[in-house]
Amino acid sequence: MSFFTALTTRTFSNSARMAAAIKNVTVIGSGLMGAGIAQVAAQTGHTVTMVDIDKAAVDKAEKRIAGSIQRVAKKKFSSDEGEATKFISEALGRLNISTDPVASVGSADLVVEAIVENIGVKQKLFKELDQAAPEHTIFASNTSSLPIGKIAEVTNRKDRFGGLHFFNPVPVMKLLEIIRIPETSNATFEAMKEWGKNMGKVSIQCKDTPGFVVNHLLVPYLFEAMAMVERGDAFKEDIDIAMKLGTGYPMGPLELSDYVGLDTLKFIGDGWMRDYPEQSMYRYPKILAKLVEEGKMGVKSGQGFYNHNKE
Ligand code: 3HC
């Protein structure tokens, strides 16, 4: 066998091995996104460890998953209650819980991080995990807007690092954005792609650019809808009706902003305004900062543009 053949054969088999190897998944963070990713991974046959240092957050996530998986099972096995119950108990049986990130990556093939959107906190976590995880483990961040390359730079596995960006609600939204940094190897990319497929998602790839594809287009649109409310151009209800009935979106932009979380959107905007001050499309109107300052984060706090408190 020539050197070249040996090399390509090895590269291919490495790629194939890694692509087939993602069985054990560790999800760090048990917020909306972390819990959703862990749930879908467990539903699709992976052994999952969902980790959060905050025990109360894990308890809340377990309740959310229990409710969500019921809805998935009801839809999937609408005419067979026995199959639905089996699906739920098997999926939940594959889902483990931990409050110790470092102890949870020992047998992970893939680690997906979905913790607070703070670059320093993410870097500290990945630096520790890099020491603890096996050589083959792929690391990924589900960040909405932070540069993947910046998070990866503290590790010694940039070739086994990428972005895996899911959408809320994870059990329902079909898309997975896979973000490659220049160092992401083909084998890593192929493994992430294969895993996305096994998770039942349709994946697209994107470079490590601000907001990747979806948030780059979506977030400025949400900001402009808020600006319309602030200027008094139209009522919020009318803006939402307009975009639902005029363009077929499932939610209007102000409903969707409340759903995503106004604090999350402000956080994304703050980062972009700091890093790209010349880009006017990344600026948000004062009304967003005001609502967040008042504790009005949207659905999660019960109040945002709309009141979500059930009577
Ligand atoms: N878990 C499981 N299934 C769920 C679910 C959940 N959390 N939420 C909804 N579903 C499923 C259920 O099967 C439900 O059927 P069921 O009523 O029989 O249980 C079905 O979806 C329909 O749900 P609903 O009747 O509650 O409501 P809708 O028909 O209005 O759908 C929606 C809800 C799917 C959220 C829809 O309004 C939608 O697609 N909205 C847009 C969401 C969106 O754009 N997400 C992306 C946000 S951007 C993002 O996440 C990126 C981040 O980085 C910021």
PDB file of N, CA, C and O in Angstrom, residues 190-215:
ATOM      1  N   GLU A 190     -17.976  15.361   9.843  1.00  0.00           N
ATOM      2  CA  GLU A 190     -18.794  14.222   9.391  1.00  0.00           C
ATOM      3  C   GLU A 190     -19.494  13.560  10.576  1.00  0.00           C
ATOM      4  O   GLU A 190     -20.652  13.157  10.479  1.00  0.00           O
ATOM      5  N   ALA A 191     -18.762  13.456  11.686  1.00  0.00           N
ATOM      6  CA  ALA A 191     -19.360  12.833  12.882  1.00  0.00           C
ATOM      7  C   ALA A 191     -20.516  13.679  13.398  1.00  0.00           C
ATOM      8  O   ALA A 191     -21.565  13.145  13.784  1.00  0.00           O
ATOM      9  N   MET A 192     -20.350  14.998  13.382  1.00  0.00           N
ATOM     10  CA  MET A 192     -21.419  15.875  13.866  1.00  0.00           C
ATOM     11  C   MET A 192     -22.639  15.795  12.935  1.00  0.00           C
ATOM     12  O   MET A 192     -23.786  15.791  13.379  1.00  0.00           O
ATOM     13  N   LYS A 193     -22.337  15.716  11.643  1.00  0.00           N
ATOM     14  CA  LYS A 193     -23.412  15.636  10.649  1.00  0.00           C
ATOM     15  C   LYS A 193     -24.214  14.338  10.824  1.00  0.00           C
ATOM     16  O   LYS A 193     -25.437  14.345  10.810  1.00  0.00           O
ATOM     17  N   GLU A 194     -23.479  13.259  10.996  1.00  0.00           N
ATOM     18  CA  GLU A 194     -24.114  11.951  11.176  1.00  0.00           C
ATOM     19  C   GLU A 194     -24.956  11.945  12.455  1.00  0.00           C
ATOM     20  O   GLU A 194     -26.081  11.429  12.478  1.00  0.00           O
ATOM     21  N   TRP A 195     -24.408  12.553  13.492  1.00  0.00           N
ATOM     22  CA  TRP A 195     -25.144  12.610  14.764  1.00  0.00           C
ATOM     23  C   TRP A 195     -26.424  13.437  14.593  1.00  0.00           C
ATOM     24  O   TRP A 195     -27.483  13.055  15.078  1.00  0.00           O
ATOM     25  N   GLY A 196     -26.318  14.557  13.885  1.00  0.00           N
ATOM     26  CA  GLY A 196     -27.493  15.399  13.633  1.00  0.00           C
ATOM     27  C   GLY A 196     -28.588  14.587  12.942  1.00  0.00           C
ATOM     28  O   GLY A 196     -29.762  14.661  13.297  1.00  0.00           O
ATOM     29  N   LYS A 197     -28.173  13.788  11.972  1.00  0.00           N
ATOM     30  CA  LYS A 197     -29.129  12.941  11.239  1.00  0.00           C
ATOM     31  C   LYS A 197     -29.775  11.928  12.201  1.00  0.00           C
ATOM     32  O   LYS A 197     -30.983  11.737  12.195  1.00  0.00           O
ATOM     33  N   ASN A 198     -28.946  11.314  13.031  1.00  0.00           N
ATOM     34  CA  ASN A 198     -29.474  10.349  13.997  1.00  0.00           C
ATOM     35  C   ASN A 198     -30.406  11.006  15.007  1.00  0.00           C
ATOM     36  O   ASN A 198     -31.275  10.353  15.585  1.00  0.00           O
ATOM     37  N   MET A 199     -30.227  12.290  15.231  1.00  0.00           N
ATOM     38  CA  MET A 199     -31.103  13.043  16.150  1.00  0.00           C
ATOM     39  C   MET A 199     -32.413  13.431  15.448  1.00  0.00           C
ATOM     40  O   MET A 199     -33.271  14.081  16.038  1.00  0.00           O
ATOM     41  N   GLY A 200     -32.521  13.110  14.164  1.00  0.00           N
ATOM     42  CA  GLY A 200     -33.740  13.436  13.407  1.00  0.00           C
ATOM     43  C   GLY A 200     -33.756  14.862  12.890  1.00  0.00           C
ATOM     44  O   GLY A 200     -34.809  15.389  12.540  1.00  0.00           O
ATOM     45  N   LYS A 201     -32.575  15.494  12.844  1.00  0.00           N
ATOM     46  CA  LYS A 201     -32.524  16.889  12.400  1.00  0.00           C
ATOM     47  C   LYS A 201     -31.992  16.995  10.968  1.00  0.00           C
ATOM     48  O   LYS A 201     -31.303  16.101  10.479  1.00  0.00           O
ATOM     49  N   VAL A 202     -32.313  18.125  10.354  1.00  0.00           N
ATOM     50  CA  VAL A 202     -31.724  18.452   9.050  1.00  0.00           C
ATOM     51  C   VAL A 202     -30.616  19.448   9.356  1.00  0.00           C
ATOM     52  O   VAL A 202     -30.859  20.471   9.996  1.00  0.00           O
ATOM     53  N   SER A 203     -29.401  19.133   8.919  1.00  0.00           N
ATOM     54  CA  SER A 203     -28.325  20.056   9.275  1.00  0.00           C
ATOM     55  C   SER A 203     -27.879  20.887   8.083  1.00  0.00           C
ATOM     56  O   SER A 203     -27.962  20.456   6.926  1.00  0.00           O
ATOM     57  N   ILE A 204     -27.431  22.081   8.405  1.00  0.00           N
ATOM     58  CA  ILE A 204     -26.779  22.931   7.409  1.00  0.00           C
ATOM     59  C   ILE A 204     -25.419  23.297   8.010  1.00  0.00           C
ATOM     60  O   ILE A 204     -25.245  23.239   9.226  1.00  0.00           O
ATOM     61  N   GLN A 205     -24.473  23.658   7.168  1.00  0.00           N
ATOM     62  CA  GLN A 205     -23.181  24.074   7.723  1.00  0.00           C
ATOM     63  C   GLN A 205     -22.959  25.556   7.513  1.00  0.00           C
ATOM     64  O   GLN A 205     -23.480  26.150   6.565  1.00  0.00           O
ATOM     65  N   CYS A 206     -22.199  26.128   8.407  1.00  0.00           N
ATOM     66  CA  CYS A 206     -21.945  27.561   8.357  1.00  0.00           C
ATOM     67  C   CYS A 206     -20.570  27.844   8.936  1.00  0.00           C
ATOM     68  O   CYS A 206     -20.099  27.121   9.812  1.00  0.00           O
ATOM     69  N   LYS A 207     -19.956  28.907   8.447  1.00  0.00           N
ATOM     70  CA  LYS A 207     -18.685  29.344   9.042  1.00  0.00           C
ATOM     71  C   LYS A 207     -18.975  30.001  10.389  1.00  0.00           C
ATOM     72  O   LYS A 207     -20.137  30.304  10.706  1.00  0.00           O
ATOM     73  N   ASP A 208     -17.929  30.299  11.108  1.00  0.00           N
ATOM     74  CA  ASP A 208     -18.044  30.878  12.446  1.00  0.00           C
ATOM     75  C   ASP A 208     -18.301  32.389  12.343  1.00  0.00           C
ATOM     76  O   ASP A 208     -17.466  33.201  12.728  1.00  0.00           O
ATOM     77  N   THR A 209     -19.457  32.748  11.781  1.00  0.00           N
ATOM     78  CA  THR A 209     -19.791  34.159  11.565  1.00  0.00           C
ATOM     79  C   THR A 209     -20.868  34.589  12.571  1.00  0.00           C
ATOM     80  O   THR A 209     -21.591  33.734  13.082  1.00  0.00           O
ATOM     81  N   PRO A 210     -21.019  35.920  12.852  1.00  0.00           N
ATOM     82  CA  PRO A 210     -21.938  36.353  13.904  1.00  0.00           C
ATOM     83  C   PRO A 210     -23.376  35.875  13.679  1.00  0.00           C
ATOM     84  O   PRO A 210     -23.977  36.176  12.649  1.00  0.00           O
ATOM     85  N   GLY A 211     -23.905  35.131  14.647  1.00  0.00           N
ATOM     86  CA  GLY A 211     -25.293  34.645  14.578  1.00  0.00           C
ATOM     87  C   GLY A 211     -25.473  33.469  13.630  1.00  0.00           C
ATOM     88  O   GLY A 211     -26.596  33.009  13.434  1.00  0.00           O
ATOM     89  N   PHE A 212     -24.381  33.016  13.028  1.00  0.00           N
ATOM     90  CA  PHE A 212     -24.444  31.923  12.049  1.00  0.00           C
ATOM     91  C   PHE A 212     -25.486  32.291  10.973  1.00  0.00           C
ATOM     92  O   PHE A 212     -25.499  33.444  10.561  1.00  0.00           O
ATOM     93  N   VAL A 213     -26.345  31.360  10.556  1.00  0.00           N
ATOM     94  CA  VAL A 213     -27.318  31.754   9.520  1.00  0.00           C
ATOM     95  C   VAL A 213     -28.597  32.323  10.160  1.00  0.00           C
ATOM     96  O   VAL A 213     -28.997  33.456   9.913  1.00  0.00           O
ATOM     97  N   VAL A 214     -29.210  31.525  11.029  1.00  0.00           N
ATOM     98  CA  VAL A 214     -30.550  31.897  11.501  1.00  0.00           C
ATOM     99  C   VAL A 214     -30.532  33.183  12.328  1.00  0.00           C
ATOM    100  O   VAL A 214     -31.264  34.132  12.023  1.00  0.00           O
ATOM    101  N   ASN A 215     -29.722  33.229  13.363  1.00  0.00           N
ATOM    102  CA  ASN A 215     -29.772  34.417  14.223  1.00  0.00           C
ATOM    103  C   ASN A 215     -29.272  35.680  13.524  1.00  0.00           C
ATOM    104  O   ASN A 215     -29.715  36.782  13.843  1.00  0.00           O
TER     105      ASN A 215
END
